[in-house]
PDB file of C-alpha atoms in Angstrom:
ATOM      1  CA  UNK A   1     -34.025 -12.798  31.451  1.00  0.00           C
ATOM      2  CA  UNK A   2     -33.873 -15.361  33.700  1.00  0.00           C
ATOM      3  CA  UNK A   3     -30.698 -16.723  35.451  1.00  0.00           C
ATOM      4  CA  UNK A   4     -30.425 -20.554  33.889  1.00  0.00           C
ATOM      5  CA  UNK A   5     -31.195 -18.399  30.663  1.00  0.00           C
ATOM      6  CA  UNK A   6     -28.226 -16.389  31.167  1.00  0.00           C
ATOM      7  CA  UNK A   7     -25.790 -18.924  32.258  1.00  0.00           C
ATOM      8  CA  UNK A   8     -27.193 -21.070  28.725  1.00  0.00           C
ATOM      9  CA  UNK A   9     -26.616 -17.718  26.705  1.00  0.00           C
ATOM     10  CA  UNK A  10     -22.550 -17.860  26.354  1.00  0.00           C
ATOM     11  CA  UNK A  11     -22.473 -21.468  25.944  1.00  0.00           C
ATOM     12  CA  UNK A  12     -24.973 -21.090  22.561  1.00  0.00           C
ATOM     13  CA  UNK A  13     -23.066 -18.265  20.879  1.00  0.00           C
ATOM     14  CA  UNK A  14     -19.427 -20.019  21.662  1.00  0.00           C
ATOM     15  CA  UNK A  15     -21.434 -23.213  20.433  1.00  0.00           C
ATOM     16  CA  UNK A  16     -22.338 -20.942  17.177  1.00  0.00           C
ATOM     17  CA  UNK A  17     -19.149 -18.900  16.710  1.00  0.00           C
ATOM     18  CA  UNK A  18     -17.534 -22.421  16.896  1.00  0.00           C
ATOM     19  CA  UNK A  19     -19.468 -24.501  14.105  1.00  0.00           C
ATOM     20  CA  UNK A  20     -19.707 -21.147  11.600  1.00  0.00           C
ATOM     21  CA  UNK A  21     -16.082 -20.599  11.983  1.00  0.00           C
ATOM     22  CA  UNK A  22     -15.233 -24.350  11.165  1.00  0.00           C
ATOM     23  CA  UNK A  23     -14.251 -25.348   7.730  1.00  0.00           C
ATOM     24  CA  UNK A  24     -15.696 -28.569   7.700  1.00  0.00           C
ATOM     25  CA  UNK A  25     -18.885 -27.165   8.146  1.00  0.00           C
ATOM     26  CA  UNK A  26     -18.762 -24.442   5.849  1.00  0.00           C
ATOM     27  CA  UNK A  27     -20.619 -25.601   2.838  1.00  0.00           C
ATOM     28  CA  UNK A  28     -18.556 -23.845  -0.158  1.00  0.00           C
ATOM     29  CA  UNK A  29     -15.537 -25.890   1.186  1.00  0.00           C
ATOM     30  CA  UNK A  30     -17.574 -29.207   0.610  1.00  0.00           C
ATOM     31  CA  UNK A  31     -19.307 -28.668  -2.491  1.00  0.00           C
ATOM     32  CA  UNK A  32     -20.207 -31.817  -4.610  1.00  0.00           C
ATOM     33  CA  UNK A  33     -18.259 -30.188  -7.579  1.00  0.00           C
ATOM     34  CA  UNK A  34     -16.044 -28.691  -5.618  1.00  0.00           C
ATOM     35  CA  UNK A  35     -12.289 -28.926  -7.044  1.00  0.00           C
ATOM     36  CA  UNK A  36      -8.927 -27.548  -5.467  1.00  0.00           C
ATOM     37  CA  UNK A  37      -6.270 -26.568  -8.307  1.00  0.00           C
ATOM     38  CA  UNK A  38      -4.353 -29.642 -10.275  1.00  0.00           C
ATOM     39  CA  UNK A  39      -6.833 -31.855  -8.105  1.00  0.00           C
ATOM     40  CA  UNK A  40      -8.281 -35.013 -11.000  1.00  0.00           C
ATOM     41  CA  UNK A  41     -11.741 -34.862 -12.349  1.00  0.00           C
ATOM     42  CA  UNK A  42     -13.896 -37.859 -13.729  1.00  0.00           C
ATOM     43  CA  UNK A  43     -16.495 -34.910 -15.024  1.00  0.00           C
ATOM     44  CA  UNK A  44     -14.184 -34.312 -18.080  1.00  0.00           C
ATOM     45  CA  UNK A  45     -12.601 -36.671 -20.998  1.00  0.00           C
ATOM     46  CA  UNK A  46      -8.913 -34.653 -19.404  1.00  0.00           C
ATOM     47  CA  UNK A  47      -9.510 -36.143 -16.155  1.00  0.00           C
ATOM     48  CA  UNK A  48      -8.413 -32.069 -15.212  1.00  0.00           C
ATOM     49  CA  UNK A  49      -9.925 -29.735 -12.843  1.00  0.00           C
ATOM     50  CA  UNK A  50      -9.102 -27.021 -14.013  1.00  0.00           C
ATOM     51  CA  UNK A  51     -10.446 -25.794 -17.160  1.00  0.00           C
ATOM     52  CA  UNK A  52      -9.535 -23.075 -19.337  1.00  0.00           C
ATOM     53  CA  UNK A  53     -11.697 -19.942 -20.003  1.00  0.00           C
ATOM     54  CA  UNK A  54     -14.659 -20.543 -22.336  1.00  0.00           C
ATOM     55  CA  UNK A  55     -13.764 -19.096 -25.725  1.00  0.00           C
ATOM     56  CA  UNK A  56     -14.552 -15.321 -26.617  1.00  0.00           C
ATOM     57  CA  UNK A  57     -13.826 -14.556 -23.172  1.00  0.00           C
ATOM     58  CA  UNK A  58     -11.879 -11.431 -22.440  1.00  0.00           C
ATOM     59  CA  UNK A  59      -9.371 -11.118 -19.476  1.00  0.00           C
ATOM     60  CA  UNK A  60      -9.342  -8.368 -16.954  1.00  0.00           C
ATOM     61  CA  UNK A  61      -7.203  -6.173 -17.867  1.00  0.00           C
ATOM     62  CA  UNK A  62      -6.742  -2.265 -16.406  1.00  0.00           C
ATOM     63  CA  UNK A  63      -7.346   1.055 -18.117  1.00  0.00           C
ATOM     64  CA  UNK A  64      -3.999   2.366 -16.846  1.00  0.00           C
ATOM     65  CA  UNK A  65      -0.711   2.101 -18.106  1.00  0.00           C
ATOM     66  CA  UNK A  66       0.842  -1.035 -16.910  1.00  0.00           C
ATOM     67  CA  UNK A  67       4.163   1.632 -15.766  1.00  0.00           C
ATOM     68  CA  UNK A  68       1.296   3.546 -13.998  1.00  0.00           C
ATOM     69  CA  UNK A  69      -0.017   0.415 -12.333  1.00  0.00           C
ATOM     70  CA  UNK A  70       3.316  -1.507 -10.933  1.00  0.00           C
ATOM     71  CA  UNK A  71       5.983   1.132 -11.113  1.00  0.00           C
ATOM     72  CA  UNK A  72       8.244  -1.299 -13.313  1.00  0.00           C
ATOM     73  CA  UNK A  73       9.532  -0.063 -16.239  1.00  0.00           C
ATOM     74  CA  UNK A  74       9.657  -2.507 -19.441  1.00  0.00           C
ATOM     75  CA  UNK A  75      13.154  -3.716 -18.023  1.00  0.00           C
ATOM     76  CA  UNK A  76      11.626  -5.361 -15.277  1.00  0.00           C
ATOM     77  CA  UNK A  77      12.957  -2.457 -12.955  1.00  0.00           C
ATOM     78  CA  UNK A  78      11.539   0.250 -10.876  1.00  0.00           C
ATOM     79  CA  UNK A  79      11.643   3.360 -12.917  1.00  0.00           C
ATOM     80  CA  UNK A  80      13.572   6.195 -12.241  1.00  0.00           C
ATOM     81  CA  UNK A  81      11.304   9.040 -12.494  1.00  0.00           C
ATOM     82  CA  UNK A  82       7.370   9.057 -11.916  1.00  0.00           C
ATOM     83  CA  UNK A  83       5.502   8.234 -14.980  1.00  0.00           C
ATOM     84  CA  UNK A  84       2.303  10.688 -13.387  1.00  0.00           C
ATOM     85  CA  UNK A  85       2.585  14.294 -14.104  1.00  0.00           C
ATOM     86  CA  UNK A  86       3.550  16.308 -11.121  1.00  0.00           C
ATOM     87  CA  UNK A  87       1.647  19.303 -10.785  1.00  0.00           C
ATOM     88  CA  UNK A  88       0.116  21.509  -7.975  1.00  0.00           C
ATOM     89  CA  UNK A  89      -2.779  19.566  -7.466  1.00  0.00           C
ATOM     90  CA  UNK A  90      -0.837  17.026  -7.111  1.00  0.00           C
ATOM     91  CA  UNK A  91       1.466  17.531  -4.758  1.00  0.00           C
ATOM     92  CA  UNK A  92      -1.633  18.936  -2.928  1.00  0.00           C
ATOM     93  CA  UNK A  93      -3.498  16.007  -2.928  1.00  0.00           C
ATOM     94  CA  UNK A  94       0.012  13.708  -1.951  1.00  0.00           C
ATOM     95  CA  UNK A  95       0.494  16.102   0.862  1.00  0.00           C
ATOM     96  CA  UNK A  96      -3.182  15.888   2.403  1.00  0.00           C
ATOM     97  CA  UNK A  97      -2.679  11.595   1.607  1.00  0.00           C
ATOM     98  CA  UNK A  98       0.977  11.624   3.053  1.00  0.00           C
ATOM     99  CA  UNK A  99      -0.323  13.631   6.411  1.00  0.00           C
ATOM    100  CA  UNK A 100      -2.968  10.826   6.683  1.00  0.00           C
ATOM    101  CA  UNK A 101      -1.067   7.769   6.294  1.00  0.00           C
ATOM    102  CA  UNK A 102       2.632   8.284   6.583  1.00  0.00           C
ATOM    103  CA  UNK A 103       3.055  11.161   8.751  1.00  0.00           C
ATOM    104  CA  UNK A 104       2.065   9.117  11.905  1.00  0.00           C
ATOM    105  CA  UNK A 105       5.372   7.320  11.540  1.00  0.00           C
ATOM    106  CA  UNK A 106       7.547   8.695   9.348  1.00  0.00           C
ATOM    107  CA  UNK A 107       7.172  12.481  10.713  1.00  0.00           C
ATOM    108  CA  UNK A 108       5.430  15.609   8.916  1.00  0.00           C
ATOM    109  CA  UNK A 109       9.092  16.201   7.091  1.00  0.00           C
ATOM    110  CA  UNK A 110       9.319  12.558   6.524  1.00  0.00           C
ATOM    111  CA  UNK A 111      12.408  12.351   8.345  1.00  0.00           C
ATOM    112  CA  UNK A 112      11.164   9.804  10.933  1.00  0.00           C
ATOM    113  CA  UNK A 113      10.682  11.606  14.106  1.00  0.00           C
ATOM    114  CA  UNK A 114       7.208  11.090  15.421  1.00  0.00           C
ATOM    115  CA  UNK A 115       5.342  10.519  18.779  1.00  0.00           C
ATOM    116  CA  UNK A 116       4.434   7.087  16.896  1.00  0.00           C
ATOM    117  CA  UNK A 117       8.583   6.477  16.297  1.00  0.00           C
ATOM    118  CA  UNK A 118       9.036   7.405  19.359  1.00  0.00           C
ATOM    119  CA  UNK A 119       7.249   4.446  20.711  1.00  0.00           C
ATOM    120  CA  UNK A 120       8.633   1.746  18.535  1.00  0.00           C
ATOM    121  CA  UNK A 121      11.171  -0.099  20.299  1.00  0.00           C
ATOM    122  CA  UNK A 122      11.452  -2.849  17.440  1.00  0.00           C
ATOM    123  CA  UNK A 123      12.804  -1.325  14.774  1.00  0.00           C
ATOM    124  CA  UNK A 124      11.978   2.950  13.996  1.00  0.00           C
ATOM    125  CA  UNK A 125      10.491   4.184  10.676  1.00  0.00           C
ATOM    126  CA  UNK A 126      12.784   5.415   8.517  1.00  0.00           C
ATOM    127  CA  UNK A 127      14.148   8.668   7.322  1.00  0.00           C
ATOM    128  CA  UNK A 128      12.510   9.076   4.068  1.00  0.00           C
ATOM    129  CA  UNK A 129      15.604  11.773   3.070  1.00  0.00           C
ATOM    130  CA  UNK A 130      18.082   8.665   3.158  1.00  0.00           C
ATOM    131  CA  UNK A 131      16.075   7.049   0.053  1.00  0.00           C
ATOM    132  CA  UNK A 132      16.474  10.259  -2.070  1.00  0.00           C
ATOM    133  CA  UNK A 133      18.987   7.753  -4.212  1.00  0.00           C
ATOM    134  CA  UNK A 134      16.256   5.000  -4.868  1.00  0.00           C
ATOM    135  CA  UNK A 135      13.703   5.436  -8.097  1.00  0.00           C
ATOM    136  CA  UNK A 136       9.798   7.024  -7.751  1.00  0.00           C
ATOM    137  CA  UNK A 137       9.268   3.119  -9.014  1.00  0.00           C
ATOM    138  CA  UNK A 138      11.123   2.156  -6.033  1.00  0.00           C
ATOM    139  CA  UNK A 139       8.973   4.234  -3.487  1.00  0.00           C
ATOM    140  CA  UNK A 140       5.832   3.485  -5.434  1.00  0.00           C
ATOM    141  CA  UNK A 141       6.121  -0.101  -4.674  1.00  0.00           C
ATOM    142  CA  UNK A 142       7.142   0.336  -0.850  1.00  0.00           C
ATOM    143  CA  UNK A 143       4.099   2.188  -0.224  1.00  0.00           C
ATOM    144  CA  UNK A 144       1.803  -0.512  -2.693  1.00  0.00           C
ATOM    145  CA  UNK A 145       3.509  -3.297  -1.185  1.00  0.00           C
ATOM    146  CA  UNK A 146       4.872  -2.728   2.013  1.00  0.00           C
ATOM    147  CA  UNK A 147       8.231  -3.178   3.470  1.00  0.00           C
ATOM    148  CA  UNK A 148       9.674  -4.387   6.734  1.00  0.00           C
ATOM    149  CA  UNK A 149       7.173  -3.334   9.546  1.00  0.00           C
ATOM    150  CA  UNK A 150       5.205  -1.091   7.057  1.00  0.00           C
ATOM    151  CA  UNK A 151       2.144  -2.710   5.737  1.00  0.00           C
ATOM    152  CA  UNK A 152       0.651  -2.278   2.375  1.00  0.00           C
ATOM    153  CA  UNK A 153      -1.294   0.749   1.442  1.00  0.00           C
ATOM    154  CA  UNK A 154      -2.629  -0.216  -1.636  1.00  0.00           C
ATOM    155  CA  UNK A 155      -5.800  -1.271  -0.305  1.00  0.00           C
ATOM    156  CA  UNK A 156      -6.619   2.756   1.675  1.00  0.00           C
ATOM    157  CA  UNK A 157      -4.728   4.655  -1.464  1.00  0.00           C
ATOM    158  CA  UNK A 158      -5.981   4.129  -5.211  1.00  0.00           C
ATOM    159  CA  UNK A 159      -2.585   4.372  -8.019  1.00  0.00           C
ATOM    160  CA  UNK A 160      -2.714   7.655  -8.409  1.00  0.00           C
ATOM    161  CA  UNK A 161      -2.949   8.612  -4.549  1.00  0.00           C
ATOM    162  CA  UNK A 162       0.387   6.341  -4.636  1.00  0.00           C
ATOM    163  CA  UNK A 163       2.099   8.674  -7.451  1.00  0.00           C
ATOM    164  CA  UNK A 164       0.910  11.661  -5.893  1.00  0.00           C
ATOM    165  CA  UNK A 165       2.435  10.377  -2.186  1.00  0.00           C
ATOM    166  CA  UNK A 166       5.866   9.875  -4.078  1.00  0.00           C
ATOM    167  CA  UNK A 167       5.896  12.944  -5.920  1.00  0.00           C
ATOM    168  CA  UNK A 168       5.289  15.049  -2.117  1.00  0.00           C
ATOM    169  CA  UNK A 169       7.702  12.672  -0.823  1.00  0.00           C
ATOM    170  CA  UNK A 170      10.263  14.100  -3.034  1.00  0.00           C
ATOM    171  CA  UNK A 171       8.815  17.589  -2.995  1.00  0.00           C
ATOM    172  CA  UNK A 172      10.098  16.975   1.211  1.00  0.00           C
ATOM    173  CA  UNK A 173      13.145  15.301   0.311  1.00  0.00           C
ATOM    174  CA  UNK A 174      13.927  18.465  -2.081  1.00  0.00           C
ATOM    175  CA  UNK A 175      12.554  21.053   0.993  1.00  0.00           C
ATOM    176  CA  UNK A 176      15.412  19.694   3.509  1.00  0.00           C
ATOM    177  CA  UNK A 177      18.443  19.113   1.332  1.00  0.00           C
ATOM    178  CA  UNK A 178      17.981  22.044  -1.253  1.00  0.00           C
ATOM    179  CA  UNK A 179      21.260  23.992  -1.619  1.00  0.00           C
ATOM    180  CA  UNK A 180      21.647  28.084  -2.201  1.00  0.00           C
ATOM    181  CA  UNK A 181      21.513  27.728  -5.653  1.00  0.00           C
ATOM    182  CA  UNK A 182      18.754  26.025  -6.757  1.00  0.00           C
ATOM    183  CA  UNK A 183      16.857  28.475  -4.704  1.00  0.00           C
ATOM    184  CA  UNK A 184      14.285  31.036  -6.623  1.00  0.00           C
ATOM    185  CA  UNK A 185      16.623  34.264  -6.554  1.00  0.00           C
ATOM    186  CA  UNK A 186      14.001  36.132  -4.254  1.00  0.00           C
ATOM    187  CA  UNK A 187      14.337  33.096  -1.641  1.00  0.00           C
ATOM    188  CA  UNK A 188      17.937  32.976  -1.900  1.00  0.00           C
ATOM    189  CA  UNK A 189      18.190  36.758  -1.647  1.00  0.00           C
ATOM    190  CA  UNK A 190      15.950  36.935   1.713  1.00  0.00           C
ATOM    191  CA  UNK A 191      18.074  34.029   3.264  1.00  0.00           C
ATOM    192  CA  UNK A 192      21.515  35.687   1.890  1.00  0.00           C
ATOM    193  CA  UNK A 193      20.188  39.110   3.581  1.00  0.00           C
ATOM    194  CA  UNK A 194      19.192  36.702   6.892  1.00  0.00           C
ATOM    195  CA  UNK A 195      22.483  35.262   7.249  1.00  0.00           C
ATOM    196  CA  UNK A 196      24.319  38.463   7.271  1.00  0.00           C
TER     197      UNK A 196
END
């Protein structure tokens, strides 16, 4: 390559990044027909942009259970308990999801103590044991949603990914804070003999 070629060579691509990257050039945003929301139309008898569906048309709608979907109960709440079955698999499958993309900041027991937390100077991840209080809805919707600092996962886990998250959430919460008695007797007979 020669040397006036090279010195030309970052002035074409900024040249090109520039124009693609500018709105006014982009041809969807200045489409003949092209109409923003509420914006007037002289191509209909309404004078309206917007139209409605053709008729016979079906909305999207999802398979799942709307409860499933949103963790809101018919109340307009997050519901108390999780509307997925919790079995082996999965708490299995929340465990191997939680270790990917919670543990990082909110610790392997979920109690917030990480290398990552560690580094935040901002504001720490929380203990996940101080929202043992708060609904599976509640939790569900934190980790679909986001909250504070913590970005939306709804995009890297599927619904029920989610459901199986909160269910080994509170499989953790229930592995720090369980008391003597709701032990299996074996357990609480090995840590009875322990403690003597």
């Amino acid at each position: 390559m020669t040397a006036p070629l090279r010195r030309r060579l970052p002035l074409a691509l900024l040249a090109l990044a520039t124009t693609t990257a500018c709105p006014r050039l982009d041809p969807m945003n200045t489409g003949v027909n092209k109409k923003r929301a509420y914006e007037t139309s002289g191509e209909f008898a309404d004078g309206l942009a917007m139209r409605h569906p053709p008729e016979g048309t079906v909305p999207y709608r999802s398979a799942l259970d709307p409860v499933v979907e949103t963790g809101i109960g018919d109340d307009g709440k997050p519901v108390a308990a999780s509307p997925v079955e919790v079995t082996a698999a999965t708490l299995a499958r929340g465990r191997s999801r939680f270790d990917v993309y919670c543990a990082a900041c909110h610790g392997v027991l979920g109690d917030g103590e990480s290398q990552v937390a560690l580094n935040m100077s901002l504001r720490k991840p929380p203990s996940l044991h101080a929202y043992r209080d708060v609904g599976d809805g509640y939790l569900f919707r934190v980790v679909t949603s986001g909250f504070g600092l913590m970005p939306s996962y709804a995009s890297e886990l599927d619904v029920q990914d989610r459901w199986a998250v909160v269910a080994y959430v509170r499989a953790l919460q229930l592995s720090q804070h369980a008391t003597l008695d709701q032990l299996p007797p074996g357990a609480r007979e090995s840590l009875e003999k322990e403690a003597r």
